[in-house]
Amino acid sequence: MIAWPTGVAIHLAVAPVDFRKAFDGLCIEIVEALERDPLSGELFVFRNRAGDKLKALYWDGQGFVMIYKRLEKGRFKWLQQVDGDAEGEVRLSRSQMQALFEGIDWRRLETPQKCLATATR
């Protein structure tokens, strides 16, 4: 697992994204769907519709870092909605993020914090 600085906020987008999107397309998702700044130094995690692929995007101060993972068997554990809002996000702890990338049910580690884009402003 690639390490990022301690204390970095980790945002899990609830709605799946089109995985043909690369850096620029995911930045647009961060701005429009999550109403956040892709240059904030926060980590943003997305999944495809099938649930077997993850992409994470992070600005390290010099450029974007993208992490991509595909499971050969099974699907990543995910939330379908946050209180009916498919545009929402969930903030993960570092241990939840590690579990997610390992294919473990991260939802059992800690209670995720609801962070709707409009609630953070």
Backbone as JSON Lines, residues from 0, in Angstrom:
{"i":0,"aa":"M","n":[0.85,-1.18,0.0],"ca":[0.0,0.0,0.0],"c":[0.88,1.23,0.0]}
{"i":1,"aa":"I","n":[0.56,2.18,-0.84],"ca":[1.28,3.44,-0.89],"c":[0.88,4.27,0.32]}
{"i":2,"aa":"A","n":[1.87,4.84,1.0],"ca":[1.59,5.63,2.19],"c":[1.42,7.1,1.81]}
{"i":3,"aa":"W","n":[0.51,7.76,2.47],"ca":[0.33,9.19,2.32],"c":[0.48,9.77,3.71]}
{"i":4,"aa":"P","n":[0.67,11.08,3.83],"ca":[0.94,11.68,5.14],"c":[-0.15,11.4,6.16]}
{"i":5,"aa":"T","n":[0.24,11.26,7.4],"ca":[-0.69,11.05,8.5],"c":[-1.64,12.23,8.6]}
{"i":6,"aa":"G","n":[-2.87,11.95,8.88],"ca":[-3.86,13.0,9.05],"c":[-4.57,13.42,7.78]}
{"i":7,"aa":"V","n":[-4.23,12.82,6.66],"ca":[-4.9,13.14,5.4],"c":[-6.35,12.65,5.46]}
{"i":8,"aa":"A","n":[-7.29,13.52,5.11],"ca":[-8.69,13.12,5.07],"c":[-8.91,12.19,3.88]}
{"i":9,"aa":"I","n":[-9.67,11.12,4.12],"ca":[-9.93,10.12,3.08],"c":[-11.43,10.12,2.81]}
{"i":10,"aa":"H","n":[-11.8,10.39,1.55],"ca":[-13.2,10.49,1.17],"c":[-13.56,9.37,0.2]}
{"i":11,"aa":"L","n":[-14.57,8.61,0.56],"ca":[-15.08,7.52,-0.26],"c":[-16.35,8.01,-0.95]}
{"i":12,"aa":"A","n":[-16.32,8.13,-2.27],"ca":[-17.5,8.56,-3.02],"c":[-18.5,7.41,-3.06]}
{"i":13,"aa":"V","n":[-19.74,7.69,-2.71],"ca":[-20.76,6.64,-2.65],"c":[-21.16,6.16,-4.03]}
{"i":14,"aa":"A","n":[-21.4,7.09,-4.94],"ca":[-21.86,6.74,-6.29],"c":[-20.7,6.2,-7.12]}
{"i":15,"aa":"P","n":[-20.94,5.15,-7.9],"ca":[-19.88,4.65,-8.79],"c":[-19.58,5.65,-9.9]}
{"i":16,"aa":"V","n":[-18.35,5.57,-10.44],"ca":[-17.96,6.46,-11.53],"c":[-17.55,5.62,-12.74]}
{"i":17,"aa":"D","n":[-17.57,6.27,-13.87],"ca":[-17.12,5.67,-15.12],"c":[-15.61,5.52,-15.06]}
{"i":18,"aa":"F","n":[-15.11,4.3,-15.13],"ca":[-13.68,4.06,-14.96],"c":[-12.85,4.37,-16.19]}
{"i":19,"aa":"R","n":[-13.47,4.91,-17.23],"ca":[-12.69,5.44,-18.34],"c":[-12.1,6.8,-17.96]}
{"i":20,"aa":"K","n":[-12.6,7.38,-16.87],"ca":[-12.1,8.67,-16.42],"c":[-10.69,8.49,-15.83]}
{"i":21,"aa":"A","n":[-9.85,9.44,-16.2],"ca":[-8.49,9.45,-15.66],"c":[-8.37,10.64,-14.71]}
{"i":22,"aa":"F","n":[-7.2,11.23,-14.62],"ca":[-6.96,12.31,-13.67],"c":[-7.97,13.45,-13.81]}
{"i":23,"aa":"D","n":[-8.09,14.01,-15.01],"ca":[-8.96,15.17,-15.2],"c":[-10.42,14.84,-14.96]}
{"i":24,"aa":"G","n":[-10.87,13.69,-15.42],"ca":[-12.26,13.28,-15.22],"c":[-12.6,13.08,-13.76]}
{"i":25,"aa":"L","n":[-11.66,12.51,-13.0],"ca":[-11.9,12.32,-11.57],"c":[-11.86,13.65,-10.83]}
{"i":26,"aa":"C","n":[-11.02,14.57,-11.28],"ca":[-11.01,15.92,-10.68],"c":[-12.36,16.59,-10.86]}
{"i":27,"aa":"I","n":[-12.96,16.42,-12.02],"ca":[-14.29,16.99,-12.27],"c":[-15.3,16.37,-11.32]}
{"i":28,"aa":"E","n":[-15.22,15.06,-11.1],"ca":[-16.11,14.38,-10.14],"c":[-15.94,14.96,-8.74]}
{"i":29,"aa":"I","n":[-14.7,15.2,-8.35],"ca":[-14.42,15.74,-7.02],"c":[-15.04,17.13,-6.86]}
{"i":30,"aa":"V","n":[-14.9,17.95,-7.88],"ca":[-15.43,19.31,-7.82],"c":[-16.95,19.33,-7.92]}
{"i":31,"aa":"E","n":[-17.51,18.63,-8.91],"ca":[-18.94,18.73,-9.18],"c":[-19.79,17.85,-8.27]}
{"i":32,"aa":"A","n":[-19.43,16.6,-8.09],"ca":[-20.26,15.69,-7.3],"c":[-20.0,15.8,-5.8]}
{"i":33,"aa":"L","n":[-18.72,15.97,-5.42],"ca":[-18.38,16.01,-4.0],"c":[-18.21,17.43,-3.47]}
{"i":34,"aa":"E","n":[-18.15,18.41,-4.38],"ca":[-17.97,19.81,-4.02],"c":[-16.75,20.02,-3.13]}
{"i":35,"aa":"R","n":[-15.64,19.43,-3.56],"ca":[-14.37,19.54,-2.84],"c":[-13.28,19.98,-3.8]}
{"i":36,"aa":"D","n":[-12.14,20.33,-3.26],"ca":[-11.01,20.79,-4.05],"c":[-10.03,19.63,-4.28]}
{"i":37,"aa":"P","n":[-9.83,19.22,-5.52],"ca":[-8.91,18.1,-5.77],"c":[-7.46,18.42,-5.41]}
{"i":38,"aa":"L","n":[-7.12,19.71,-5.25],"ca":[-5.76,20.11,-4.88],"c":[-5.6,20.28,-3.38]}
{"i":39,"aa":"S","n":[-6.56,19.79,-2.61],"ca":[-6.56,19.98,-1.15],"c":[-5.56,19.08,-0.43]}
{"i":40,"aa":"G","n":[-5.06,18.06,-1.09],"ca":[-4.19,17.11,-0.42],"c":[-4.95,15.99,0.26]}
{"i":41,"aa":"E","n":[-6.27,15.95,0.05],"ca":[-7.09,14.87,0.59],"c":[-7.09,13.71,-0.4]}
{"i":42,"aa":"L","n":[-7.41,12.53,0.07],"ca":[-7.46,11.34,-0.76],"c":[-8.91,11.05,-1.11]}
{"i":43,"aa":"F","n":[-9.18,10.86,-2.4],"ca":[-10.54,10.59,-2.87],"c":[-10.57,9.21,-3.5]}
{"i":44,"aa":"V","n":[-11.54,8.38,-3.07],"ca":[-11.62,6.99,-3.51],"c":[-12.93,6.77,-4.25]}
{"i":45,"aa":"F","n":[-12.83,6.13,-5.41],"ca":[-13.99,5.86,-6.26],"c":[-14.02,4.37,-6.62]}
{"i":46,"aa":"R","n":[-15.2,3.9,-6.98],"ca":[-15.33,2.53,-7.47],"c":[-16.09,2.51,-8.77]}
{"i":47,"aa":"N","n":[-15.94,1.41,-9.51],"ca":[-16.71,1.23,-10.74],"c":[-18.08,0.64,-10.39]}
{"i":48,"aa":"R","n":[-18.96,0.58,-11.36],"ca":[-20.32,0.09,-11.13],"c":[-20.33,-1.38,-10.69]}
{"i":49,"aa":"A","n":[-19.46,-2.2,-11.23],"ca":[-19.42,-3.62,-10.87],"c":[-18.87,-3.84,-9.46]}
{"i":50,"aa":"G","n":[-18.12,-2.87,-8.95],"ca":[-17.6,-2.97,-7.59],"c":[-16.33,-3.77,-7.44]}
{"i":51,"aa":"D","n":[-15.68,-4.12,-8.55],"ca":[-14.46,-4.91,-8.46],"c":[-13.19,-4.08,-8.69]}
{"i":52,"aa":"K","n":[-13.35,-2.76,-8.9],"ca":[-12.2,-1.88,-9.14],"c":[-12.31,-0.63,-8.3]}
{"i":53,"aa":"L","n":[-11.16,-0.16,-7.84],"ca":[-11.06,1.09,-7.1],"c":[-10.05,2.0,-7.76]}
{"i":54,"aa":"K","n":[-10.32,3.3,-7.7],"ca":[-9.33,4.31,-8.07],"c":[-9.29,5.3,-6.93]}
{"i":55,"aa":"A","n":[-8.09,5.7,-6.56],"ca":[-7.91,6.72,-5.54],"c":[-7.06,7.83,-6.15]}
{"i":56,"aa":"L","n":[-7.41,9.06,-5.86],"ca":[-6.69,10.2,-6.41],"c":[-6.24,11.09,-5.27]}
{"i":57,"aa":"Y","n":[-4.97,11.52,-5.35],"ca":[-4.36,12.29,-4.28],"c":[-3.39,13.31,-4.87]}
{"i":58,"aa":"W","n":[-3.46,14.55,-4.43],"ca":[-2.53,15.6,-4.85],"c":[-1.41,15.64,-3.82]}
{"i":59,"aa":"D","n":[-0.16,15.39,-4.25],"ca":[0.96,15.33,-3.29],"c":[1.74,16.64,-3.21]}
{"i":60,"aa":"G","n":[1.24,17.69,-3.85],"ca":[1.91,18.98,-3.82],"c":[2.69,19.24,-5.1]}
{"i":61,"aa":"Q","n":[3.03,18.19,-5.82],"ca":[3.77,18.32,-7.08],"c":[2.96,17.83,-8.27]}
{"i":62,"aa":"G","n":[2.03,16.95,-8.0],"ca":[1.22,16.37,-9.07],"c":[0.23,15.38,-8.48]}
{"i":63,"aa":"F","n":[-0.6,14.82,-9.34],"ca":[-1.59,13.84,-8.89],"c":[-0.99,12.45,-8.86]}
{"i":64,"aa":"V","n":[-1.38,11.71,-7.83],"ca":[-1.04,10.3,-7.7],"c":[-2.35,9.53,-7.82]}
{"i":65,"aa":"M","n":[-2.38,8.54,-8.71],"ca":[-3.57,7.71,-8.84],"c":[-3.21,6.28,-8.45]}
{"i":66,"aa":"I","n":[-4.04,5.71,-7.62],"ca":[-3.89,4.32,-7.21],"c":[-5.07,3.57,-7.82]}
{"i":67,"aa":"Y","n":[-4.79,2.44,-8.44],"ca":[-5.83,1.65,-9.11],"c":[-5.7,0.22,-8.63]}
{"i":68,"aa":"K","n":[-6.81,-0.37,-8.22],"ca":[-6.78,-1.76,-7.79],"c":[-7.97,-2.49,-8.36]}
{"i":69,"aa":"R","n":[-7.72,-3.72,-8.86],"ca":[-8.77,-4.57,-9.4],"c":[-8.72,-5.9,-8.65]}
{"i":70,"aa":"L","n":[-9.87,-6.33,-8.14],"ca":[-9.95,-7.64,-7.5],"c":[-10.19,-8.7,-8.57]}
{"i":71,"aa":"E","n":[-9.49,-9.78,-8.48],"ca":[-9.69,-10.88,-9.42],"c":[-10.94,-11.68,-9.07]}
{"i":72,"aa":"K","n":[-11.28,-11.74,-7.78],"ca":[-12.49,-12.42,-7.32],"c":[-13.18,-11.54,-6.3]}
{"i":73,"aa":"G","n":[-14.49,-11.51,-6.35],"ca":[-15.27,-10.76,-5.37],"c":[-15.41,-9.29,-5.71]}
{"i":74,"aa":"R","n":[-15.97,-8.57,-4.75],"ca":[-16.22,-7.14,-4.9],"c":[-15.79,-6.42,-3.63]}
{"i":75,"aa":"F","n":[-15.46,-5.15,-3.79],"ca":[-15.15,-4.33,-2.64],"c":[-16.43,-4.05,-1.86]}
{"i":76,"aa":"K","n":[-16.32,-4.02,-0.54],"ca":[-17.47,-3.69,0.31],"c":[-17.75,-2.2,0.18]}
{"i":77,"aa":"W","n":[-19.01,-1.86,-0.04],"ca":[-19.37,-0.47,-0.34],"c":[-20.68,-0.11,0.29]}
{"i":78,"aa":"L","n":[-20.95,1.15,0.39],"ca":[-22.25,1.65,0.81],"c":[-23.05,1.98,-0.43]}
{"i":79,"aa":"Q","n":[-24.32,1.68,-0.44],"ca":[-25.17,2.0,-1.59],"c":[-25.54,3.46,-1.59]}
{"i":80,"aa":"Q","n":[-25.9,3.98,-0.45],"ca":[-26.33,5.38,-0.34],"c":[-26.02,5.87,1.06]}
{"i":81,"aa":"V","n":[-26.0,7.16,1.22],"ca":[-25.91,7.77,2.54],"c":[-27.22,8.52,2.75]}
{"i":82,"aa":"D","n":[-28.1,7.96,3.56],"ca":[-29.41,8.56,3.82],"c":[-30.13,8.96,2.54]}
{"i":83,"aa":"G","n":[-30.11,8.09,1.53],"ca":[-30.82,8.34,0.29],"c":[-30.09,9.23,-0.68]}
{"i":84,"aa":"D","n":[-28.92,9.73,-0.34],"ca":[-28.19,10.63,-1.21],"c":[-27.06,9.89,-1.91]}
{"i":85,"aa":"A","n":[-27.25,9.58,-3.19],"ca":[-26.25,8.85,-3.95],"c":[-25.05,9.72,-4.31]}
{"i":86,"aa":"E","n":[-25.13,11.02,-4.1],"ca":[-24.02,11.92,-4.41],"c":[-23.12,12.12,-3.2]}
{"i":87,"aa":"G","n":[-23.47,11.53,-2.07],"ca":[-22.71,11.75,-0.85],"c":[-21.36,11.05,-0.84]}
{"i":88,"aa":"E","n":[-20.69,11.24,0.26],"ca":[-19.41,10.61,0.47],"c":[-19.34,10.17,1.92]}
{"i":89,"aa":"V","n":[-18.41,9.3,2.2],"ca":[-18.16,8.84,3.55],"c":[-16.69,9.09,3.83]}
{"i":90,"aa":"R","n":[-16.41,9.59,5.0],"ca":[-15.02,9.81,5.39],"c":[-14.51,8.57,6.1]}
{"i":91,"aa":"L","n":[-13.38,8.06,5.63],"ca":[-12.79,6.85,6.19],"c":[-11.59,7.16,7.06]}
{"i":92,"aa":"S","n":[-11.36,6.3,8.02],"ca":[-10.13,6.36,8.8],"c":[-9.03,5.66,8.0]}
{"i":93,"aa":"R","n":[-7.82,5.82,8.42],"ca":[-6.69,5.17,7.76],"c":[-6.83,3.64,7.81]}
{"i":94,"aa":"S","n":[-7.28,3.11,8.94],"ca":[-7.43,1.66,9.06],"c":[-8.57,1.14,8.18]}
{"i":95,"aa":"Q","n":[-9.64,1.92,8.06],"ca":[-10.73,1.53,7.16],"c":[-10.26,1.52,5.71]}
{"i":96,"aa":"M","n":[-9.46,2.5,5.34],"ca":[-8.93,2.56,3.97],"c":[-8.05,1.35,3.68]}
{"i":97,"aa":"Q","n":[-7.2,1.0,4.62],"ca":[-6.32,-0.16,4.45],"c":[-7.17,-1.43,4.27]}
{"i":98,"aa":"A","n":[-8.18,-1.58,5.11],"ca":[-9.06,-2.76,5.01],"c":[-9.78,-2.79,3.67]}
{"i":99,"aa":"L","n":[-10.28,-1.64,3.23],"ca":[-10.97,-1.56,1.93],"c":[-10.05,-2.06,0.82]}
{"i":100,"aa":"F","n":[-8.82,-1.56,0.77],"ca":[-7.9,-1.95,-0.28],"c":[-7.47,-3.41,-0.19]}
{"i":101,"aa":"E","n":[-7.58,-3.99,0.99],"ca":[-7.27,-5.41,1.16],"c":[-8.47,-6.29,0.84]}
{"i":102,"aa":"G","n":[-9.62,-5.68,0.55],"ca":[-10.82,-6.45,0.23],"c":[-11.58,-6.9,1.47]}
{"i":103,"aa":"I","n":[-11.24,-6.34,2.62],"ca":[-11.88,-6.68,3.89],"c":[-13.06,-5.74,4.11]}
{"i":104,"aa":"D","n":[-14.07,-6.21,4.84],"ca":[-15.23,-5.37,5.12],"c":[-14.85,-4.27,6.1]}
{"i":105,"aa":"W","n":[-14.49,-3.13,5.59],"ca":[-14.03,-1.98,6.38],"c":[-15.13,-1.4,7.25]}
{"i":106,"aa":"R","n":[-16.39,-1.68,6.91],"ca":[-17.52,-1.1,7.63],"c":[-17.6,-1.62,9.06]}
{"i":107,"aa":"R","n":[-16.95,-2.72,9.34],"ca":[-16.99,-3.3,10.68],"c":[-15.95,-2.72,11.63]}
{"i":108,"aa":"L","n":[-14.99,-1.99,11.1],"ca":[-13.91,-1.46,11.94],"c":[-14.35,-0.28,12.79]}
{"i":109,"aa":"E","n":[-14.96,0.71,12.17],"ca":[-15.42,1.92,12.85],"c":[-16.66,2.39,12.14]}
{"i":110,"aa":"T","n":[-17.44,3.19,12.81],"ca":[-18.62,3.76,12.17],"c":[-18.18,4.87,11.23]}
{"i":111,"aa":"P","n":[-18.51,4.77,9.92],"ca":[-18.13,5.83,8.99],"c":[-18.87,7.12,9.3]}
{"i":112,"aa":"Q","n":[-18.22,8.23,9.04],"ca":[-18.82,9.54,9.27],"c":[-19.5,10.0,7.99]}
{"i":113,"aa":"K","n":[-20.75,10.36,8.09],"ca":[-21.47,10.87,6.93],"c":[-20.96,12.26,6.61]}
{"i":114,"aa":"C","n":[-20.6,12.48,5.37],"ca":[-20.08,13.78,4.94],"c":[-20.72,14.13,3.61]}
{"i":115,"aa":"L","n":[-21.89,14.65,3.61],"ca":[-22.5,15.08,2.37],"c":[-21.8,16.35,1.91]}
{"i":116,"aa":"A","n":[-21.67,16.5,0.63],"ca":[-20.95,17.64,0.08],"c":[-21.5,18.95,0.61]}
{"i":117,"aa":"T","n":[-22.8,19.07,0.72],"ca":[-23.4,20.33,1.17],"c":[-23.25,20.51,2.67]}
{"i":118,"aa":"A","n":[-23.11,19.44,3.41],"ca":[-23.0,19.53,4.87],"c":[-21.64,20.01,5.32]}
{"i":119,"aa":"T","n":[-20.64,19.96,4.46],"ca":[-19.28,20.34,4.84],"c":[-18.99,21.81,4.57]}
{"i":120,"aa":"R","n":[-19.88,22.49,3.95],"ca":[-19.63,23.9,3.58],"c":[-20.25,24.84,4.58]}
